[in-house]
PDB file of N, CA and C in Angstrom:
ATOM      1  N   MET A   1      40.647  21.970 -80.226  1.00 52.00           N
ATOM      2  CA  MET A   1      41.916  22.350 -81.393  1.00 52.00           C
ATOM      3  C   MET A   1      43.099  21.531 -81.166  1.00 52.00           C
ATOM      4  N   SER A   2      43.489  20.497 -82.129  1.00 55.00           N
ATOM      5  CA  SER A   2      44.523  20.325 -81.997  1.00 55.00           C
ATOM      6  C   SER A   2      46.335  21.669 -82.755  1.00 55.00           C
ATOM      7  N   ASP A   3      46.625  21.063 -81.335  1.00 57.00           N
ATOM      8  CA  ASP A   3      48.070  21.913 -81.806  1.00 57.00           C
ATOM      9  C   ASP A   3      48.830  21.300 -82.300  1.00 57.00           C
ATOM     10  N   VAL A   4      48.544  19.873 -83.156  1.00 60.00           N
ATOM     11  CA  VAL A   4      50.063  19.996 -84.459  1.00 60.00           C
ATOM     12  C   VAL A   4      49.803  21.041 -85.518  1.00 60.00           C
ATOM     13  N   ALA A   5      50.344  21.736 -85.238  1.00 67.00           N
ATOM     14  CA  ALA A   5      51.301  22.337 -86.843  1.00 67.00           C
ATOM     15  C   ALA A   5      50.862  21.597 -88.618  1.00 67.00           C
ATOM     16  N   GLU A   6      49.775  22.405 -89.026  1.00 75.00           N
ATOM     17  CA  GLU A   6      49.501  21.988 -90.078  1.00 75.00           C
ATOM     18  C   GLU A   6      50.636  22.297 -91.243  1.00 75.00           C
ATOM     19  N   SER A   7      51.483  20.749 -91.851  1.00 75.00           N
ATOM     20  CA  SER A   7      52.291  20.672 -92.337  1.00 75.00           C
ATOM     21  C   SER A   7      52.437  22.071 -94.376  1.00 75.00           C
ATOM     22  N   PRO A   8      53.569  22.243 -94.186  1.00 75.00           N
ATOM     23  CA  PRO A   8      53.487  23.162 -95.350  1.00 75.00           C
ATOM     24  C   PRO A   8      52.974  21.852 -97.163  1.00 75.00           C
ATOM     25  N   LYS A   9      52.526  22.462 -97.642  1.00 74.00           N
ATOM     26  CA  LYS A   9      51.886  21.777 -98.996  1.00 74.00           C
ATOM     27  C   LYS A   9      52.920  21.525-100.067  1.00 74.00           C
ATOM     28  N   LEU A  10      53.518  20.820 -99.615  1.00 70.00           N
ATOM     29  CA  LEU A  10      54.448  20.378-100.889  1.00 70.00           C
ATOM     30  C   LEU A  10      54.625  20.333-102.486  1.00 70.00           C
ATOM     31  N   VAL A  11      54.450  21.588-103.628  1.00 73.00           N
ATOM     32  CA  VAL A  11      54.462  21.230-104.995  1.00 73.00           C
ATOM     33  C   VAL A  11      55.869  21.465-105.940  1.00 73.00           C
ATOM     34  N   THR A  12      56.121  19.885-106.105  1.00 71.00           N
ATOM     35  CA  THR A  12      57.363  19.713-108.172  1.00 71.00           C
ATOM     36  C   THR A  12      56.789  20.481-108.582  1.00 71.00           C
ATOM     37  N   ALA A  13      57.328  20.383-109.809  1.00 73.00           N
ATOM     38  CA  ALA A  13      57.832  21.718-111.535  1.00 73.00           C
ATOM     39  C   ALA A  13      56.593  21.064-111.967  1.00 73.00           C
ATOM     40  N   GLY A  14      56.379  21.439-112.735  1.00 75.00           N
ATOM     41  CA  GLY A  14      55.121  20.588-113.512  1.00 75.00           C
ATOM     42  C   GLY A  14      56.159  20.195-114.767  1.00 75.00           C
ATOM     43  N   PHE A  15      55.010  19.237-115.245  1.00 75.00           N
ATOM     44  CA  PHE A  15      54.903  19.138-116.813  1.00 75.00           C
ATOM     45  C   PHE A  15      55.259  19.480-117.883  1.00 75.00           C
ATOM     46  N   ASP A  16      56.832  19.785-118.427  1.00 75.00           N
ATOM     47  CA  ASP A  16      57.157  20.526-119.149  1.00 75.00           C
ATOM     48  C   ASP A  16      57.953  20.245-120.737  1.00 75.00           C
ATOM     49  N   ALA A  17      56.693  20.177-122.085  1.00 78.00           N
ATOM     50  CA  ALA A  17      56.964  19.337-122.980  1.00 78.00           C
ATOM     51  C   ALA A  17      57.823  18.941-123.247  1.00 78.00           C
ATOM     52  N   ARG A  18      59.053  20.179-123.030  1.00 74.00           N
ATOM     53  CA  ARG A  18      60.664  20.546-124.518  1.00 74.00           C
ATOM     54  C   ARG A  18      61.612  19.787-123.064  1.00 74.00           C
ATOM     55  N   PHE A  19      61.205  18.797-122.290  1.00 71.00           N
ATOM     56  CA  PHE A  19      61.732  17.591-121.246  1.00 71.00           C
ATOM     57  C   PHE A  19      60.510  16.485-121.490  1.00 71.00           C
ATOM     58  N   PRO A  20      60.547  15.889-122.405  1.00 71.00           N
ATOM     59  CA  PRO A  20      59.912  14.277-122.126  1.00 71.00           C
ATOM     60  C   PRO A  20      60.189  13.305-121.157  1.00 71.00           C
ATOM     61  N   ASN A  21      61.560  13.255-121.290  1.00 71.00           N
ATOM     62  CA  ASN A  21      62.529  12.762-120.916  1.00 71.00           C
ATOM     63  C   ASN A  21      62.580  12.143-119.391  1.00 71.00           C
ATOM     64  N   THR A  22      62.630  11.411-118.799  1.00 74.00           N
ATOM     65  CA  THR A  22      62.938  11.130-117.041  1.00 74.00           C
ATOM     66  C   THR A  22      64.233  11.837-116.316  1.00 74.00           C
ATOM     67  N   ASN A  23      65.217  12.405-117.080  1.00 79.00           N
ATOM     68  CA  ASN A  23      66.498  12.627-116.499  1.00 79.00           C
ATOM     69  C   ASN A  23      65.899  14.158-116.822  1.00 79.00           C
ATOM     70  N   GLN A  24      65.564  15.032-116.200  1.00 82.00           N
ATOM     71  CA  GLN A  24      65.353  16.357-116.173  1.00 82.00           C
ATOM     72  C   GLN A  24      66.778  17.014-115.459  1.00 82.00           C
ATOM     73  N   SER A  25      67.707  16.972-115.722  1.00 88.00           N
ATOM     74  CA  SER A  25      68.788  17.778-115.808  1.00 88.00           C
ATOM     75  C   SER A  25      68.573  19.286-116.468  1.00 88.00           C
ATOM     76  N   LYS A  26      68.472  18.959-117.935  1.00 89.00           N
ATOM     77  CA  LYS A  26      68.178  19.922-119.186  1.00 89.00           C
ATOM     78  C   LYS A  26      67.352  21.178-117.774  1.00 89.00           C
ATOM     79  N   ASN A  27      65.725  20.377-117.701  1.00 89.00           N
ATOM     80  CA  ASN A  27      65.468  20.892-117.361  1.00 89.00           C
ATOM     81  C   ASN A  27      65.228  21.872-116.133  1.00 89.00           C
ATOM     82  N   CYS A  28      65.944  21.477-115.386  1.00 93.00           N
ATOM     83  CA  CYS A  28      66.789  22.054-114.031  1.00 93.00           C
ATOM     84  C   CYS A  28      67.742  23.626-114.344  1.00 93.00           C
ATOM     85  N   TRP A  29      68.085  23.422-115.084  1.00 93.00           N
ATOM     86  CA  TRP A  29      69.313  24.479-116.152  1.00 93.00           C
ATOM     87  C   TRP A  29      69.349  24.842-116.750  1.00 93.00           C
ATOM     88  N   GLN A  30      67.986  25.049-117.358  1.00 93.00           N
ATOM     89  CA  GLN A  30      67.590  25.945-118.394  1.00 93.00           C
ATOM     90  C   GLN A  30      66.232  26.525-117.545  1.00 93.00           C
ATOM     91  N   ASN A  31      65.180  26.848-116.227  1.00 94.00           N
ATOM     92  CA  ASN A  31      65.310  27.030-115.508  1.00 94.00           C
ATOM     93  C   ASN A  31      65.953  28.071-114.742  1.00 94.00           C
ATOM     94  N   TYR A  32      67.159  26.988-114.568  1.00 94.00           N
ATOM     95  CA  TYR A  32      67.838  28.408-113.415  1.00 94.00           C
ATOM     96  C   TYR A  32      67.754  29.731-114.906  1.00 94.00           C
ATOM     97  N   VAL A  33      68.671  29.385-115.900  1.00 94.00           N
ATOM     98  CA  VAL A  33      68.690  30.127-116.683  1.00 94.00           C
ATOM     99  C   VAL A  33      68.026  30.993-116.958  1.00 94.00           C
ATOM    100  N   ASP A  34      66.135  30.288-116.700  1.00 94.00           N
ATOM    101  CA  ASP A  34      65.410  31.179-117.527  1.00 94.00           C
ATOM    102  C   ASP A  34      64.890  32.604-116.125  1.00 94.00           C
ATOM    103  N   TYR A  35      65.032  32.356-115.309  1.00 95.00           N
ATOM    104  CA  TYR A  35      64.864  32.581-113.708  1.00 95.00           C
ATOM    105  C   TYR A  35      65.389  33.767-113.630  1.00 95.00           C
ATOM    106  N   TYR A  36      67.188  33.529-113.926  1.00 94.00           N
ATOM    107  CA  TYR A  36      68.178  34.879-114.221  1.00 94.00           C
ATOM    108  C   TYR A  36      68.200  35.600-115.158  1.00 94.00           C
ATOM    109  N   LYS A  37      66.995  35.535-116.279  1.00 93.00           N
ATOM    110  CA  LYS A  37      67.268  35.782-117.811  1.00 93.00           C
ATOM    111  C   LYS A  37      65.924  37.496-116.931  1.00 93.00           C
ATOM    112  N   CYS A  38      64.981  36.208-116.305  1.00 94.00           N
ATOM    113  CA  CYS A  38      63.321  36.954-116.815  1.00 94.00           C
ATOM    114  C   CYS A  38      63.825  37.361-114.900  1.00 94.00           C
ATOM    115  N   ILE A  39      64.312  38.189-114.267  1.00 94.00           N
ATOM    116  CA  ILE A  39      65.209  38.925-113.394  1.00 94.00           C
ATOM    117  C   ILE A  39      65.149  39.659-114.158  1.00 94.00           C
ATOM    118  N   GLY A  40      66.354  39.824-114.998  1.00 92.00           N
ATOM    119  CA  GLY A  40      67.021  40.687-115.483  1.00 92.00           C
ATOM    120  C   GLY A  40      66.803  41.589-115.912  1.00 92.00           C
ATOM    121  N   ALA A  41      65.465  41.434-116.308  1.00 92.00           N
ATOM    122  CA  ALA A  41      64.371  41.916-117.549  1.00 92.00           C
ATOM    123  C   ALA A  41      63.112  42.708-117.220  1.00 92.00           C
ATOM    124  N   ARG A  42      62.865  41.638-116.411  1.00 92.00           N
ATOM    125  CA  ARG A  42      61.780  41.870-115.560  1.00 92.00           C
ATOM    126  C   ARG A  42      61.853  42.469-114.145  1.00 92.00           C
ATOM    127  N   GLY A  43      63.138  42.110-113.064  1.00 90.00           N
ATOM    128  CA  GLY A  43      63.263  42.761-111.747  1.00 90.00           C
ATOM    129  C   GLY A  43      62.434  41.290-110.406  1.00 90.00           C
ATOM    130  N   GLU A  44      62.663  41.364-109.948  1.00 88.00           N
ATOM    131  CA  GLU A  44      62.749  39.632-108.534  1.00 88.00           C
ATOM    132  C   GLU A  44      61.302  40.314-109.006  1.00 88.00           C
ATOM    133  N   ASP A  45      60.438  41.533-108.133  1.00 89.00           N
ATOM    134  CA  ASP A  45      59.548  41.756-108.012  1.00 89.00           C
ATOM    135  C   ASP A  45      57.852  41.672-109.258  1.00 89.00           C
ATOM    136  N   PHE A  46      59.022  40.680-110.155  1.00 92.00           N
ATOM    137  CA  PHE A  46      57.570  40.010-111.582  1.00 92.00           C
ATOM    138  C   PHE A  46      57.822  38.841-110.685  1.00 92.00           C
ATOM    139  N   ALA A  47      55.837  38.214-110.960  1.00 91.00           N
ATOM    140  CA  ALA A  47      55.286  37.417-110.219  1.00 91.00           C
ATOM    141  C   ALA A  47      55.618  36.296-111.643  1.00 91.00           C
ATOM    142  N   PRO A  48      55.355  36.249-112.595  1.00 92.00           N
ATOM    143  CA  PRO A  48      56.319  34.880-113.723  1.00 92.00           C
ATOM    144  C   PRO A  48      57.151  34.183-113.265  1.00 92.00           C
ATOM    145  N   CYS A  49      58.336  35.826-112.733  1.00 94.00           N
ATOM    146  CA  CYS A  49      59.719  35.234-113.247  1.00 94.00           C
ATOM    147  C   CYS A  49      59.902  33.789-111.940  1.00 94.00           C
ATOM    148  N   LYS A  50      58.875  34.007-110.417  1.00 93.00           N
ATOM    149  CA  LYS A  50      58.513  32.911-108.804  1.00 93.00           C
ATOM    150  C   LYS A  50      58.719  32.302-109.771  1.00 93.00           C
ATOM    151  N   GLN A  51      57.701  31.574-111.074  1.00 92.00           N
ATOM    152  CA  GLN A  51      57.642  29.758-110.898  1.00 92.00           C
ATOM    153  C   GLN A  51      59.160  29.644-111.736  1.00 92.00           C
ATOM    154  N   PHE A  52      60.349  30.267-112.311  1.00 94.00           N
ATOM    155  CA  PHE A  52      61.441  28.686-112.925  1.00 94.00           C
ATOM    156  C   PHE A  52      61.434  29.454-111.373  1.00 94.00           C
ATOM    157  N   PHE A  53      61.625  29.825-110.859  1.00 94.00           N
ATOM    158  CA  PHE A  53      62.475  30.433-109.426  1.00 94.00           C
ATOM    159  C   PHE A  53      61.945  29.143-108.486  1.00 94.00           C
ATOM    160  N   LYS A  54      60.706  28.455-108.446  1.00 92.00           N
ATOM    161  CA  LYS A  54      60.575  27.087-108.082  1.00 92.00           C
ATOM    162  C   LYS A  54      60.775  25.567-109.140  1.00 92.00           C
ATOM    163  N   ALA A  55      60.763  26.280-110.165  1.00 93.00           N
ATOM    164  CA  ALA A  55      60.499  25.107-111.231  1.00 93.00           C
ATOM    165  C   ALA A  55      62.082  24.697-110.568  1.00 93.00           C
ATOM    166  N   TYR A  56      63.697  25.185-110.540  1.00 94.00           N
ATOM    167  CA  TYR A  56      64.685  25.083-110.607  1.00 94.00           C
ATOM    168  C   TYR A  56      65.428  24.460-108.699  1.00 94.00           C
ATOM    169  N   HIS A  57      64.754  25.034-108.379  1.00 94.00           N
ATOM    170  CA  HIS A  57      64.639  25.183-106.531  1.00 94.00           C
ATOM    171  C   HIS A  57      64.137  22.974-106.496  1.00 94.00           C
ATOM    172  N   ALA A  58      62.559  23.689-106.889  1.00 91.00           N
ATOM    173  CA  ALA A  58      62.250  21.658-107.097  1.00 91.00           C
ATOM    174  C   ALA A  58      62.718  20.332-107.926  1.00 91.00           C
ATOM    175  N   LEU A  59      63.866  21.573-109.060  1.00 91.00           N
ATOM    176  CA  LEU A  59      64.084  20.081-109.781  1.00 91.00           C
ATOM    177  C   LEU A  59      65.750  19.793-109.660  1.00 91.00           C
ATOM    178  N   CYS A  60      66.646  20.207-109.341  1.00 93.00           N
ATOM    179  CA  CYS A  60      67.898  21.062-109.507  1.00 93.00           C
ATOM    180  C   CYS A  60      68.162  20.667-107.802  1.00 93.00           C
ATOM    181  N   PRO A  61      69.649  19.817-108.073  1.00 94.00           N
ATOM    182  CA  PRO A  61      70.182  19.169-106.431  1.00 94.00           C
ATOM    183  C   PRO A  61      71.073  21.174-105.434  1.00 94.00           C
ATOM    184  N   ASN A  62      70.953  20.947-104.164  1.00 95.00           N
ATOM    185  CA  ASN A  62      71.581  22.579-103.866  1.00 95.00           C
ATOM    186  C   ASN A  62      72.250  22.291-104.409  1.00 95.00           C
ATOM    187  N   GLU A  63      73.198  21.284-104.258  1.00 96.00           N
ATOM    188  CA  GLU A  63      74.919  21.580-104.553  1.00 96.00           C
ATOM    189  C   GLU A  63      75.140  21.674-105.964  1.00 96.00           C
ATOM    190  N   TRP A  64      74.692  22.046-107.024  1.00 94.00           N
ATOM    191  CA  TRP A  64      74.566  22.613-108.163  1.00 94.00           C
ATOM    192  C   TRP A  64      73.820  23.788-108.045  1.00 94.00           C
ATOM    193  N   ILE A  65      73.289  24.910-107.895  1.00 95.00           N
ATOM    194  CA  ILE A  65      72.643  25.921-107.315  1.00 95.00           C
ATOM    195  C   ILE A  65      73.782  26.394-106.533  1.00 95.00           C
ATOM    196  N   SER A  66      74.263  25.779-106.068  1.00 95.00           N
ATOM    197  CA  SER A  66      75.702  26.556-104.929  1.00 95.00           C
ATOM    198  C   SER A  66      76.405  27.144-105.982  1.00 95.00           C
ATOM    199  N   LYS A  67      76.911  25.833-106.697  1.00 95.00           N
ATOM    200  CA  LYS A  67      78.451  25.810-108.062  1.00 95.00           C
ATOM    201  C   LYS A  67      77.817  27.143-108.781  1.00 95.00           C
ATOM    202  N   TRP A  68      76.540  26.587-109.515  1.00 93.00           N
ATOM    203  CA  TRP A  68      75.786  27.859-110.470  1.00 93.00           C
ATOM    204  C   TRP A  68      75.949  29.033-109.924  1.00 93.00           C
ATOM    205  N   ASP A  69      75.724  29.696-108.233  1.00 93.00           N
ATOM    206  CA  ASP A  69      75.629  30.761-107.988  1.00 93.00           C
ATOM    207  C   ASP A  69      77.012  31.493-108.071  1.00 93.00           C
ATOM    208  N   SER A  70      77.739  30.634-107.554  1.00 94.00           N
ATOM    209  CA  SER A  70      79.327  31.336-107.459  1.00 94.00           C
ATOM    210  C   SER A  70      79.577  31.617-108.598  1.00 94.00           C
ATOM    211  N   GLN A  71      79.766  30.742-109.684  1.00 92.00           N
ATOM    212  CA  GLN A  71      80.064  30.918-110.978  1.00 92.00           C
ATOM    213  C   GLN A  71      79.504  32.235-111.529  1.00 92.00           C
ATOM    214  N   ARG A  72      78.170  32.477-111.202  1.00 90.00           N
ATOM    215  CA  ARG A  72      77.779  33.197-111.479  1.00 90.00           C
ATOM    216  C   ARG A  72      78.222  34.758-111.489  1.00 90.00           C
ATOM    217  N   GLU A  73      77.694  34.817-109.469  1.00 90.00           N
ATOM    218  CA  GLU A  73      79.130  35.999-108.958  1.00 90.00           C
ATOM    219  C   GLU A  73      80.331  36.595-109.327  1.00 90.00           C
ATOM    220  N   GLU A  74      81.079  34.749-109.929  1.00 90.00           N
ATOM    221  CA  GLU A  74      82.286  35.579-110.257  1.00 90.00           C
ATOM    222  C   GLU A  74      82.655  35.879-112.068  1.00 90.00           C
ATOM    223  N   GLY A  75      81.342  35.517-112.838  1.00 87.00           N
ATOM    224  CA  GLY A  75      81.103  35.995-114.727  1.00 87.00           C
ATOM    225  C   GLY A  75      82.076  34.344-114.985  1.00 87.00           C
ATOM    226  N   THR A  76      82.070  33.505-114.241  1.00 89.00           N
ATOM    227  CA  THR A  76      83.043  32.608-114.870  1.00 89.00           C
ATOM    228  C   THR A  76      81.863  31.210-115.655  1.00 89.00           C
ATOM    229  N   ASN A  77      80.030  31.051-115.498  1.00 83.00           N
ATOM    230  CA  ASN A  77      79.437  30.556-115.895  1.00 83.00           C
ATOM    231  C   ASN A  77      78.948  30.561-117.183  1.00 83.00           C
ATOM    232  N   PRO A  78      78.675  29.585-117.791  1.00 83.00           N
ATOM    233  CA  PRO A  78      78.881  29.411-119.503  1.00 83.00           C
ATOM    234  C   PRO A  78      77.902  29.871-119.905  1.00 83.00           C
ATOM    235  N   SER A  79      76.736  30.531-119.375  1.00 84.00           N
ATOM    236  CA  SER A  79      75.527  29.965-120.065  1.00 84.00           C
ATOM    237  C   SER A  79      75.345  32.352-119.964  1.00 84.00           C
ATOM    238  N   ASN A  80      74.535  32.822-120.800  1.00 79.00           N
ATOM    239  CA  ASN A  80      74.303  33.586-120.933  1.00 79.00           C
ATOM    240  C   ASN A  80      73.474  34.689-120.576  1.00 79.00           C
ATOM    241  N   PHE A  81      73.010  34.933-119.009  1.00 77.00           N
ATOM    242  CA  PHE A  81      71.935  36.103-119.339  1.00 77.00           C
ATOM    243  C   PHE A  81      71.493  36.666-120.005  1.00 77.00           C
ATOM    244  N   GLU A  82      72.120  37.490-119.709  1.00 76.00           N
ATOM    245  CA  GLU A  82      71.809  39.101-120.872  1.00 76.00           C
ATOM    246  C   GLU A  82      70.176  38.212-121.737  1.00 76.00           C
ATOM    247  N   VAL A  83      69.748  39.637-121.009  1.00 67.00           N
ATOM    248  CA  VAL A  83      68.634  39.578-122.249  1.00 67.00           C
ATOM    249  C   VAL A  83      68.196  39.800-123.827  1.00 67.00           C
TER     250      VAL A  83
END
C-alpha cells in the first residue's frame, strides 16, 4: 500500500444557462443570495441548499464572501434575504 493520501476531488459549479457569459460575478452573487434565502426557508440541513453553498464558494472570491457576510450580519447588505 502507498503512504500517499488521496487528494480530494475538486469540483466546480456547473453551467447555469441564466449566466452564459464568461464573467461569473452575477452568478456568484445570485448563488450567495439563493443560499441564504434557501436556508431561511428550509434550514441549514436541507440538502438542496448545499448546492448553492458549493456554487458560490467555487465562483466567488473569498474577500467578497467575507465582505457580504459582514454586511449581512450588520444589516447593510443591499439584497433582500427574506423569503
